[in-house]
mmCIF file of C-alpha atoms in Angstrom:
data_model
loop_
_atom_site.group_PDB
_atom_site.id
_atom_site.type_symbol
_atom_site.label_atom_id
_atom_site.label_comp_id
_atom_site.label_asym_id
_atom_site.label_seq_id
_atom_site.Cartn_x
_atom_site.Cartn_y
_atom_site.Cartn_z
ATOM 1 C CA ALA A 193 83.697 263.865 84.934
ATOM 2 C CA ILE A 194 86.446 261.526 86.601
ATOM 3 C CA GLN A 195 87.049 257.952 84.763
ATOM 4 C CA LEU A 196 88.554 255.372 86.249
ATOM 5 C CA THR A 197 90.964 252.317 84.132
ATOM 6 C CA GLN A 198 90.909 249.490 84.529
ATOM 7 C CA THR A 199 93.966 246.737 84.576
ATOM 8 C CA PRO A 200 93.039 243.951 83.029
ATOM 9 C CA SER A 201 90.008 243.564 82.085
ATOM 10 C CA SER A 202 90.234 240.128 81.902
ATOM 11 C CA LEU A 203 92.229 236.832 84.042
ATOM 12 C CA SER A 204 92.512 233.581 84.120
ATOM 13 C CA ALA A 205 92.965 232.201 87.835
ATOM 14 C CA SER A 206 93.401 229.356 89.642
ATOM 15 C CA VAL A 207 92.019 228.407 93.073
ATOM 16 C CA GLY A 208 94.382 229.448 95.331
ATOM 17 C CA ASP A 209 96.660 232.135 93.456
ATOM 18 C CA ARG A 210 96.956 235.754 94.585
ATOM 19 C CA VAL A 211 94.802 237.992 92.381
ATOM 20 C CA THR A 212 95.749 241.462 91.885
ATOM 21 C CA ILE A 213 93.219 244.114 89.881
ATOM 22 C CA THR A 214 93.867 247.255 89.542
ATOM 23 C CA CYS A 215 91.981 251.127 88.622
ATOM 24 C CA ARG A 216 93.594 254.296 87.550
ATOM 25 C CA ALA A 217 91.564 257.482 87.992
ATOM 26 C CA SER A 218 91.755 260.337 85.845
ATOM 27 C CA GLN A 219 92.955 262.930 88.566
ATOM 28 C CA VAL A 220 92.624 262.613 92.187
ATOM 29 C CA ILE A 221 89.901 261.273 94.523
ATOM 30 C CA SER A 222 91.956 260.355 97.862
ATOM 31 C CA SER A 223 90.679 257.547 98.926
ATOM 32 C CA ALA A 224 86.959 258.062 97.969
ATOM 33 C CA LEU A 225 87.079 254.679 96.144
ATOM 34 C CA ALA A 226 84.617 251.573 96.211
ATOM 35 C CA TRP A 227 85.013 247.938 94.908
ATOM 36 C CA TYR A 228 81.809 245.824 93.464
ATOM 37 C CA GLN A 229 81.978 241.496 92.867
ATOM 38 C CA GLN A 230 78.863 240.760 90.316
ATOM 39 C CA LYS A 231 77.838 237.517 89.242
ATOM 40 C CA PRO A 232 75.829 237.172 86.551
ATOM 41 C CA GLY A 233 72.359 238.126 86.344
ATOM 42 C CA LYS A 234 72.604 239.226 89.697
ATOM 43 C CA ALA A 235 73.388 242.655 91.580
ATOM 44 C CA PRO A 236 76.435 243.651 92.107
ATOM 45 C CA ASN A 237 78.204 243.090 96.192
ATOM 46 C CA LEU A 238 79.762 246.312 97.746
ATOM 47 C CA LEU A 239 83.333 244.500 98.570
ATOM 48 C CA ILE A 240 85.477 247.361 99.967
ATOM 49 C CA TYR A 241 84.473 251.372 100.293
ATOM 50 C CA ALA A 242 86.921 254.333 101.221
ATOM 51 C CA ALA A 243 90.058 252.491 99.613
ATOM 52 C CA SER A 244 90.302 249.746 102.306
ATOM 53 C CA THR A 245 87.276 249.750 104.603
ATOM 54 C CA VAL A 246 86.272 246.176 104.315
ATOM 55 C CA GLN A 247 82.478 245.655 103.869
ATOM 56 C CA SER A 248 80.411 243.459 107.159
ATOM 57 C CA GLY A 249 80.246 239.895 105.857
ATOM 58 C CA VAL A 250 82.861 240.224 103.302
ATOM 59 C CA PRO A 251 85.559 237.790 103.783
ATOM 60 C CA SER A 252 89.165 238.486 104.891
ATOM 61 C CA ARG A 253 91.119 237.102 101.633
ATOM 62 C CA PHE A 254 89.780 240.453 100.506
ATOM 63 C CA SER A 255 91.915 243.649 99.988
ATOM 64 C CA GLY A 256 92.009 247.132 98.981
ATOM 65 C CA SER A 257 94.926 249.888 99.428
ATOM 66 C CA GLY A 258 95.731 252.815 97.769
ATOM 67 C CA SER A 259 94.891 256.833 97.377
ATOM 68 C CA GLY A 260 95.322 259.473 95.475
ATOM 69 C CA THR A 261 95.000 258.106 91.338
ATOM 70 C CA ASP A 262 96.232 254.437 92.269
ATOM 71 C CA PHE A 263 93.800 251.695 93.588
ATOM 72 C CA THR A 264 93.775 247.788 94.315
ATOM 73 C CA LEU A 265 92.011 245.450 95.258
ATOM 74 C CA THR A 266 93.965 242.362 95.984
ATOM 75 C CA ILE A 267 91.936 238.766 96.761
ATOM 76 C CA SER A 268 94.613 236.840 98.915
ATOM 77 C CA SER A 269 93.606 232.998 98.101
ATOM 78 C CA LEU A 270 91.293 232.934 95.369
ATOM 79 C CA GLN A 271 88.400 230.518 96.364
ATOM 80 C CA PRO A 272 86.432 228.943 93.870
ATOM 81 C CA ASP A 273 82.730 231.407 94.290
ATOM 82 C CA ASP A 274 85.288 234.599 93.489
ATOM 83 C CA PHE A 275 85.176 234.124 89.595
ATOM 84 C CA ALA A 276 82.692 236.793 88.484
ATOM 85 C CA THR A 277 83.151 240.455 87.423
ATOM 86 C CA TYR A 278 84.918 243.062 89.302
ATOM 87 C CA TYR A 279 84.340 246.930 89.273
ATOM 88 C CA CYS A 280 85.783 250.004 90.768
ATOM 89 C CA GLN A 281 83.636 253.152 91.880
ATOM 90 C CA GLN A 282 84.684 256.570 92.634
ATOM 91 C CA PHE A 283 82.567 258.378 95.144
ATOM 92 C CA ASN A 284 84.483 261.524 95.089
ATOM 93 C CA SER A 285 82.697 264.010 92.819
ATOM 94 C CA TYR A 286 79.331 263.618 90.357
ATOM 95 C CA PRO A 287 79.090 262.503 88.103
ATOM 96 C CA LEU A 288 80.258 259.338 89.658
ATOM 97 C CA THR A 289 81.348 256.645 87.782
ATOM 98 C CA PHE A 290 82.882 252.887 87.496
ATOM 99 C CA GLY A 291 85.642 251.383 85.803
ATOM 100 C CA GLY A 292 84.411 249.376 82.839
ATOM 101 C CA GLY A 293 84.948 245.831 84.729
ATOM 102 C CA THR A 294 87.652 243.354 85.476
ATOM 103 C CA LYS A 295 86.314 239.546 84.525
ATOM 104 C CA VAL A 296 88.339 236.902 86.711
ATOM 105 C CA GLU A 297 87.573 233.820 84.998
ATOM 106 C CA ILE A 298 88.876 229.884 85.525
ATOM 107 C CA LYS A 299 92.256 228.763 84.258
ATOM 108 C CA GLU B 1248 67.006 242.767 106.661
ATOM 109 C CA VAL B 1249 68.037 246.004 104.037
ATOM 110 C CA GLN B 1250 65.026 244.747 101.083
ATOM 111 C CA LEU B 1251 64.594 246.951 97.852
ATOM 112 C CA VAL B 1252 62.496 246.223 94.968
ATOM 113 C CA GLU B 1253 62.436 248.108 91.925
ATOM 114 C CA SER B 1254 59.073 247.398 89.072
ATOM 115 C CA GLY B 1255 58.014 249.788 86.379
ATOM 116 C CA GLY B 1256 60.524 248.187 83.326
ATOM 117 C CA GLY B 1257 59.309 246.842 80.571
ATOM 118 C CA LEU B 1258 59.044 247.426 76.765
ATOM 119 C CA VAL B 1259 58.582 250.584 75.884
ATOM 120 C CA LYS B 1260 58.985 252.695 72.270
ATOM 121 C CA PRO B 1261 61.663 254.991 71.084
ATOM 122 C CA GLY B 1262 60.385 259.130 72.988
ATOM 123 C CA GLY B 1263 58.401 256.486 75.229
ATOM 124 C CA SER B 1264 58.028 257.680 78.688
ATOM 125 C CA LEU B 1265 58.571 254.554 81.814
ATOM 126 C CA ARG B 1266 58.090 255.189 86.184
ATOM 127 C CA LEU B 1267 59.697 253.250 87.755
ATOM 128 C CA SER B 1268 59.422 252.465 91.297
ATOM 129 C CA CYS B 1269 61.653 251.120 93.857
ATOM 130 C CA ALA B 1270 59.814 250.052 97.614
ATOM 131 C CA ALA B 1271 62.457 250.240 100.203
ATOM 132 C CA SER B 1272 62.369 248.595 103.358
ATOM 133 C CA GLY B 1273 64.046 247.304 107.006
ATOM 134 C CA PHE B 1274 65.834 250.761 107.028
ATOM 135 C CA THR B 1275 64.825 254.413 107.973
ATOM 136 C CA PHE B 1276 64.286 255.277 103.927
ATOM 137 C CA SER B 1277 64.544 258.502 104.856
ATOM 138 C CA SER B 1278 68.171 258.973 106.358
ATOM 139 C CA TYR B 1279 70.059 257.729 103.042
ATOM 140 C CA SER B 1280 70.649 258.999 99.869
ATOM 141 C CA MET B 1281 69.296 256.631 97.048
ATOM 142 C CA ASN B 1282 70.700 256.390 93.449
ATOM 143 C CA TRP B 1283 69.629 254.319 90.218
ATOM 144 C CA VAL B 1284 72.575 252.479 88.493
ATOM 145 C CA ARG B 1285 72.142 250.503 84.922
ATOM 146 C CA GLN B 1286 73.686 248.123 83.249
ATOM 147 C CA ALA B 1287 72.984 247.916 79.536
ATOM 148 C CA PRO B 1288 73.003 243.187 78.101
ATOM 149 C CA GLY B 1289 76.532 242.820 78.273
ATOM 150 C CA LYS B 1290 77.729 246.387 79.709
ATOM 151 C CA GLY B 1291 79.416 247.822 82.435
ATOM 152 C CA LEU B 1292 77.936 249.671 85.842
ATOM 153 C CA GLU B 1293 76.597 253.283 84.461
ATOM 154 C CA TRP B 1294 75.479 255.485 87.688
ATOM 155 C CA VAL B 1295 72.141 257.563 86.626
ATOM 156 C CA SER B 1296 71.188 259.960 88.876
ATOM 157 C CA SER B 1297 71.037 259.992 93.223
ATOM 158 C CA ILE B 1298 68.741 261.501 95.763
ATOM 159 C CA VAL B 1299 69.842 262.769 99.081
ATOM 160 C CA GLY B 1300 67.342 261.571 101.765
ATOM 161 C CA THR B 1301 65.355 265.881 102.040
ATOM 162 C CA SER B 1302 65.222 265.211 97.697
ATOM 163 C CA VAL B 1303 66.889 268.560 98.365
ATOM 164 C CA TYR B 1304 69.734 267.074 96.255
ATOM 165 C CA THR B 1305 69.358 265.479 92.708
ATOM 166 C CA TYR B 1306 72.021 265.008 90.606
ATOM 167 C CA TYR B 1307 71.642 263.107 86.917
ATOM 168 C CA ALA B 1308 74.333 261.893 84.371
ATOM 169 C CA ASP B 1309 74.840 263.340 81.652
ATOM 170 C CA SER B 1310 73.871 260.470 79.350
ATOM 171 C CA VAL B 1311 69.729 261.582 81.055
ATOM 172 C CA LYS B 1312 69.700 264.762 81.768
ATOM 173 C CA GLY B 1313 66.859 266.865 80.717
ATOM 174 C CA ARG B 1314 64.970 263.433 80.344
ATOM 175 C CA PHE B 1315 65.417 261.665 83.500
ATOM 176 C CA THR B 1316 64.101 262.702 87.439
ATOM 177 C CA ILE B 1317 64.531 260.730 90.056
ATOM 178 C CA SER B 1318 62.520 261.903 93.002
ATOM 179 C CA ARG B 1319 60.828 260.313 96.009
ATOM 180 C CA ASP B 1320 57.870 259.677 98.664
ATOM 181 C CA ASN B 1321 59.317 259.232 102.259
ATOM 182 C CA ALA B 1322 56.137 258.627 103.824
ATOM 183 C CA LYS B 1323 55.958 255.674 101.871
ATOM 184 C CA ASN B 1324 59.552 254.954 101.655
ATOM 185 C CA SER B 1325 59.701 254.641 98.100
ATOM 186 C CA LEU B 1326 62.140 255.952 95.496
ATOM 187 C CA PHE B 1327 61.252 257.240 91.217
ATOM 188 C CA LEU B 1328 62.608 257.223 87.937
ATOM 189 C CA GLN B 1329 60.749 259.380 85.291
ATOM 190 C CA MET B 1330 62.057 258.549 82.441
ATOM 191 C CA ASN B 1331 60.695 260.169 79.408
ATOM 192 C CA SER B 1332 62.602 260.921 75.362
ATOM 193 C CA LEU B 1333 63.257 257.496 76.045
ATOM 194 C CA ARG B 1334 66.065 256.159 73.189
ATOM 195 C CA ALA B 1335 67.345 252.919 72.182
ATOM 196 C CA GLU B 1336 70.546 253.488 74.395
ATOM 197 C CA ASP B 1337 68.731 253.120 77.404
ATOM 198 C CA THR B 1338 68.192 249.626 77.430
ATOM 199 C CA ALA B 1339 68.777 248.229 80.468
ATOM 200 C CA VAL B 1340 68.561 246.579 84.198
ATOM 201 C CA TYR B 1341 68.066 249.042 86.235
ATOM 202 C CA TYR B 1342 69.199 248.964 90.224
ATOM 203 C CA CYS B 1343 68.082 250.604 93.393
ATOM 204 C CA ALA B 1344 71.579 250.991 96.148
ATOM 205 C CA ARG B 1345 70.730 252.665 98.836
ATOM 206 C CA THR B 1346 73.792 255.194 99.963
ATOM 207 C CA ILE B 1347 75.864 253.605 102.314
ATOM 208 C CA SER B 1348 76.512 257.920 104.008
ATOM 209 C CA THR B 1349 76.240 261.275 102.806
ATOM 210 C CA ILE B 1350 80.576 260.696 103.371
ATOM 211 C CA VAL B 1351 80.998 257.696 101.514
ATOM 212 C CA VAL B 1352 78.794 257.919 98.348
ATOM 213 C CA ALA B 1353 79.166 254.189 96.924
ATOM 214 C CA PRO B 1354 75.933 252.031 97.461
ATOM 215 C CA ASP B 1355 75.539 249.458 99.509
ATOM 216 C CA TYR B 1356 72.366 247.679 99.473
ATOM 217 C CA TRP B 1357 70.753 246.808 95.367
ATOM 218 C CA GLY B 1358 67.875 246.095 94.374
ATOM 219 C CA GLN B 1359 67.811 242.984 91.736
ATOM 220 C CA GLY B 1360 67.131 245.565 89.278
ATOM 221 C CA THR B 1361 64.331 245.355 86.684
ATOM 222 C CA LEU B 1362 64.834 245.974 82.989
ATOM 223 C CA VAL B 1363 63.530 248.238 80.015
ATOM 224 C CA THR B 1364 63.872 247.243 76.897
ATOM 225 C CA VAL B 1365 63.824 250.417 74.471
ATOM 226 C CA SER B 1366 62.691 248.640 70.685
ATOM 227 C CA SER B 1367 59.837 250.120 67.898
#
């Protein structure tokens, strides 16, 4: 199974900060990666798929990049609504796998 | 509006069985692959199983293979997960989720989840 390693596992940031989360795959997955945001007690919300395609309705401050094994999710200017946990997920092959998550907290 | 509503969760003893259901609406159900994804309390997301629109292909995580069975009824716009030989480590919120497309096998819409607790 393809393993996804997210770094950092948590971070503290202030409103307005630029935030970058990294996801590294254990083997090449082309651009078959998605990013999700999850708030406590809620289902995940799809932000990005195919590494860099922003899902409809997602604010433009969210962007994704990368291919092969290294990917990043960037929030250009952190907003109060963005404090949450973020997960990457690969869909290059079954079994589908998720990264361990990155919790973004208020500094 | 796409809606996914799970049901069937609850408390079950180790070794027991449970059947989860997911009622779908707002889209052509038979045209989409569907998934079950779970999340243990305080833990991350874990993919459990997927099924294509025609039911011809099904996929399972190693952790549930041989114990769980995914199925669907396109006439009733419903997805199911039959869970047998349940273990304590199966305790989680189980989400039903729609796949974006056959090429982009990533869930785009998710239900609210149903809690399964396996405990004696």
